[in-house]
Amino acid sequence: MKKSVLFLSAFTLLFASCSLKYGMQTYDDSNIPEFTFKDATFSRYKSGQVQMELNAKKMEQYKDGKSTYAKDLSFTIKDDEGNITTRGSCGLLASNTGTEIYSLYDDISIENLKEQMQFLAHTLRWNGKTEQLISNKTDIVTIKKGNTTIQGSGFSASGITKSFAFTGVVTGSIQENNENEPSEE
């Protein structure tokens, strides 16, 4: 009888203190997309007119409703009259609509048609609240306008003041068109 009471006490103590989930990982679905779209086209409307169009080879929307990732992306932005003001493309986009931070990666090309400028980079970040476009400190950004090409690191631009700056080394070139010079054939 003594052995059975001792065994029952040890059994109760051992299994009463253990959880069934002991050693098991908890399930976290925050890193699994809620929606995945392939060859997707999205349009944003304002006052009944298309304000932005976005095309992506693949797009993932996450459960928080704010995080979206897109692969092989192209986009156009239009003014109130429906004219395209900006167009661009990149290999990868990571966006958070809550913070209005949009990070672009891989073969970025953004063309501002109004200003007739093109921006080429490997990594850029757009802050929709402050309307600033910035690069990483050491990344090279190329700006083309007309016959002028500028390259530099530590790029930042303001959508409000329509100005840009580089904090690192800057190089550039100007291609002149001389119509009076004889052409080489």
Short mmCIF file of C-alpha atoms in Angstrom, two decimals:
data_model
loop_
_atom_site.label_atom_id
_atom_site.label_comp_id
_atom_site.label_asym_id
_atom_site.label_seq_id
_atom_site.Cartn_x
_atom_site.Cartn_y
_atom_site.Cartn_z
CA MET A 1 0.00 0.00 0.00
CA LYS A 2 2.88 2.29 0.81
CA LYS A 3 4.36 1.72 -2.67
CA SER A 4 1.10 2.51 -4.45
CA VAL A 5 0.61 5.77 -2.50
CA LEU A 6 4.21 6.77 -3.25
CA PHE A 7 3.79 5.87 -6.93
CA LEU A 8 0.46 7.75 -7.16
CA SER A 9 2.00 10.83 -5.49
CA ALA A 10 5.01 10.82 -7.82
CA PHE A 11 2.79 10.27 -10.88
CA THR A 12 0.47 13.15 -9.89
CA LEU A 13 3.38 15.49 -9.15
CA LEU A 14 5.15 14.67 -12.41
CA PHE A 15 2.19 15.07 -14.77
CA ALA A 16 0.38 17.86 -12.94
CA SER A 17 3.39 20.17 -13.37
CA CYS A 18 3.84 19.53 -17.12
CA SER A 19 2.09 21.39 -19.89
CA LEU A 20 0.87 19.58 -22.97
CA LYS A 21 2.52 22.34 -25.08
CA TYR A 22 5.86 21.89 -23.40
CA GLY A 23 8.60 22.00 -26.02
CA MET A 24 6.20 22.89 -28.85
CA GLN A 25 6.60 26.13 -30.81
CA THR A 26 3.71 28.53 -30.78
CA TYR A 27 2.01 29.16 -34.11
CA ASP A 28 2.71 32.66 -35.51
CA ASP A 29 0.91 33.51 -38.73
CA SER A 30 2.13 37.14 -38.93
CA ASN A 31 4.88 36.13 -41.37
CA ILE A 32 2.53 34.25 -43.70
CA PRO A 33 0.75 36.32 -46.37
CA GLU A 34 -3.01 36.54 -46.06
CA PHE A 35 -3.38 37.13 -49.82
CA THR A 36 -1.02 36.36 -52.69
CA PHE A 37 -1.64 37.77 -56.16
CA LYS A 38 0.17 36.87 -59.38
CA ASP A 39 0.29 39.13 -62.45
CA ALA A 40 -1.71 41.68 -60.48
CA THR A 41 -2.93 45.12 -61.52
CA PHE A 42 -4.21 47.57 -58.92
CA SER A 43 -5.64 51.05 -59.34
CA ARG A 44 -6.16 53.79 -56.74
CA TYR A 45 -9.00 56.20 -57.41
CA LYS A 46 -9.51 59.78 -56.25
CA SER A 47 -12.73 61.64 -57.07
CA GLY A 48 -13.69 58.88 -59.50
CA GLN A 49 -10.46 59.07 -61.53
CA VAL A 50 -7.45 56.77 -61.54
CA GLN A 51 -4.70 58.37 -59.46
CA MET A 52 -2.22 55.47 -59.51
CA GLU A 53 -1.85 52.19 -61.36
CA LEU A 54 0.43 49.42 -60.16
CA ASN A 55 1.39 46.17 -61.91
CA ALA A 56 3.32 43.38 -60.20
CA LYS A 57 4.44 39.91 -61.14
CA LYS A 58 3.70 38.82 -57.57
CA MET A 59 2.19 40.66 -54.61
CA GLU A 60 1.65 39.60 -51.00
CA GLN A 61 -0.69 41.29 -48.51
CA TYR A 62 -0.23 40.47 -44.82
CA LYS A 63 -2.78 40.07 -42.06
CA ASP A 64 -2.11 43.44 -40.43
CA GLY A 65 -3.60 45.05 -43.57
CA LYS A 66 -0.69 47.50 -43.80
CA SER A 67 2.23 45.37 -45.00
CA THR A 68 2.49 44.61 -48.70
CA TYR A 69 5.39 43.21 -50.72
CA ALA A 70 5.57 43.21 -54.52
CA LYS A 71 8.01 41.64 -56.96
CA ASP A 72 8.81 42.96 -60.46
CA LEU A 73 6.73 46.08 -60.02
CA SER A 74 5.87 48.93 -62.38
CA PHE A 75 3.68 51.94 -61.59
CA THR A 76 2.27 55.18 -62.96
CA ILE A 77 0.97 58.19 -61.06
CA LYS A 78 -1.49 60.59 -62.67
CA ASP A 79 -2.57 64.16 -61.96
CA ASP A 80 -6.17 65.34 -61.57
CA GLU A 81 -6.54 65.66 -65.37
CA GLY A 82 -5.47 62.03 -65.90
CA ASN A 83 -2.00 62.86 -67.28
CA ILE A 84 0.87 60.61 -66.20
CA THR A 85 3.26 62.62 -64.01
CA THR A 86 5.50 59.83 -62.71
CA ARG A 87 6.29 56.30 -63.80
CA GLY A 88 8.68 53.78 -62.43
CA SER A 89 9.73 50.22 -61.80
CA CYS A 90 11.73 48.13 -59.36
CA GLY A 91 12.52 44.51 -58.58
CA LEU A 92 11.03 44.52 -55.08
CA LEU A 93 8.76 46.82 -53.07
CA ALA A 94 8.15 46.61 -49.32
CA SER A 95 5.41 48.96 -48.16
CA ASN A 96 3.70 49.86 -44.93
CA THR A 97 0.61 51.97 -45.55
CA GLY A 98 0.25 52.71 -41.83
CA THR A 99 3.61 54.50 -41.61
CA GLU A 100 3.58 55.46 -45.32
CA ILE A 101 7.11 54.09 -45.75
CA TYR A 102 7.82 52.49 -49.13
CA SER A 103 11.16 50.75 -49.68
CA LEU A 104 12.23 49.99 -53.26
CA TYR A 105 15.02 47.58 -54.22
CA ASP A 106 16.78 46.23 -57.32
CA ASP A 107 16.99 48.06 -60.66
CA ILE A 108 14.95 51.06 -59.57
CA SER A 109 13.92 53.52 -62.25
CA ILE A 110 11.68 56.49 -61.42
CA GLU A 111 10.89 59.05 -64.09
CA ASN A 112 9.29 62.39 -63.23
CA LEU A 113 7.77 63.45 -66.56
CA LYS A 114 6.89 66.95 -65.38
CA GLU A 115 10.49 67.71 -64.38
CA GLN A 116 11.92 65.51 -67.18
CA MET A 117 14.17 63.73 -64.67
CA GLN A 118 15.02 60.08 -64.22
CA PHE A 119 16.35 58.51 -61.00
CA LEU A 120 18.20 55.17 -61.11
CA ALA A 121 19.25 53.33 -57.96
CA HIS A 122 19.58 50.00 -56.20
CA THR A 123 17.82 51.02 -52.94
CA LEU A 124 15.48 53.94 -52.25
CA ARG A 125 12.99 54.73 -49.50
CA TRP A 126 9.95 57.02 -49.91
CA ASN A 127 8.31 58.59 -46.85
CA GLY A 128 4.79 59.62 -47.85
CA LYS A 129 4.26 61.74 -44.73
CA THR A 130 7.35 63.92 -45.21
CA GLU A 131 7.49 63.46 -49.02
CA GLN A 132 11.17 62.55 -48.91
CA LEU A 133 13.04 60.12 -51.12
CA ILE A 134 16.34 58.88 -49.67
CA SER A 135 19.02 56.30 -50.41
CA ASN A 136 21.32 54.45 -48.08
CA LYS A 137 24.42 56.45 -47.20
CA THR A 138 26.78 54.50 -49.46
CA ASP A 139 24.42 53.57 -52.32
CA ILE A 140 24.97 55.26 -55.68
CA VAL A 141 22.02 57.12 -57.23
CA THR A 142 22.09 58.32 -60.84
CA ILE A 143 20.02 61.32 -61.94
CA LYS A 144 19.49 62.09 -65.63
CA LYS A 145 17.99 65.32 -66.91
CA GLY A 146 18.36 66.24 -70.53
CA ASN A 147 22.03 65.91 -71.47
CA THR A 148 23.22 65.97 -67.84
CA THR A 149 23.99 62.89 -65.75
CA ILE A 150 24.90 63.08 -62.04
CA GLN A 151 25.92 60.17 -59.80
CA GLY A 152 26.47 60.30 -56.08
CA SER A 153 25.97 58.66 -52.72
CA GLY A 154 23.93 59.74 -49.72
CA PHE A 155 21.04 60.94 -51.87
CA SER A 156 17.97 62.72 -50.51
CA ALA A 157 15.18 64.58 -52.27
CA SER A 158 12.19 66.58 -51.10
CA GLY A 159 8.87 66.40 -52.90
CA ILE A 160 7.81 69.59 -51.13
CA THR A 161 10.76 71.85 -52.04
CA LYS A 162 11.55 69.99 -55.29
CA SER A 163 15.24 69.89 -54.34
CA PHE A 164 17.78 67.12 -53.91
CA ALA A 165 21.21 66.69 -52.35
CA PHE A 166 24.08 64.23 -52.02
CA THR A 167 26.16 63.84 -48.85
CA GLY A 168 28.84 61.70 -50.48
CA VAL A 169 31.08 61.91 -53.53
CA VAL A 170 29.36 63.25 -56.66
CA THR A 171 30.42 62.88 -60.29
CA GLY A 172 28.69 64.02 -63.43
CA SER A 173 28.81 64.63 -67.14
CA ILE A 174 27.19 66.93 -69.66
CA GLN A 175 26.75 65.76 -73.25
CA GLU A 176 26.81 68.69 -75.66
CA ASN A 177 25.03 68.56 -78.98
CA ASN A 178 27.05 70.45 -81.57
CA GLU A 179 25.00 70.63 -84.71
CA ASN A 180 27.75 72.59 -86.56
CA GLU A 181 30.36 69.84 -86.21
CA PRO A 182 30.67 67.43 -89.12
CA SER A 183 29.38 63.98 -88.31
CA GLU A 184 31.59 60.93 -88.55
CA GLU A 185 30.20 58.19 -90.68
#
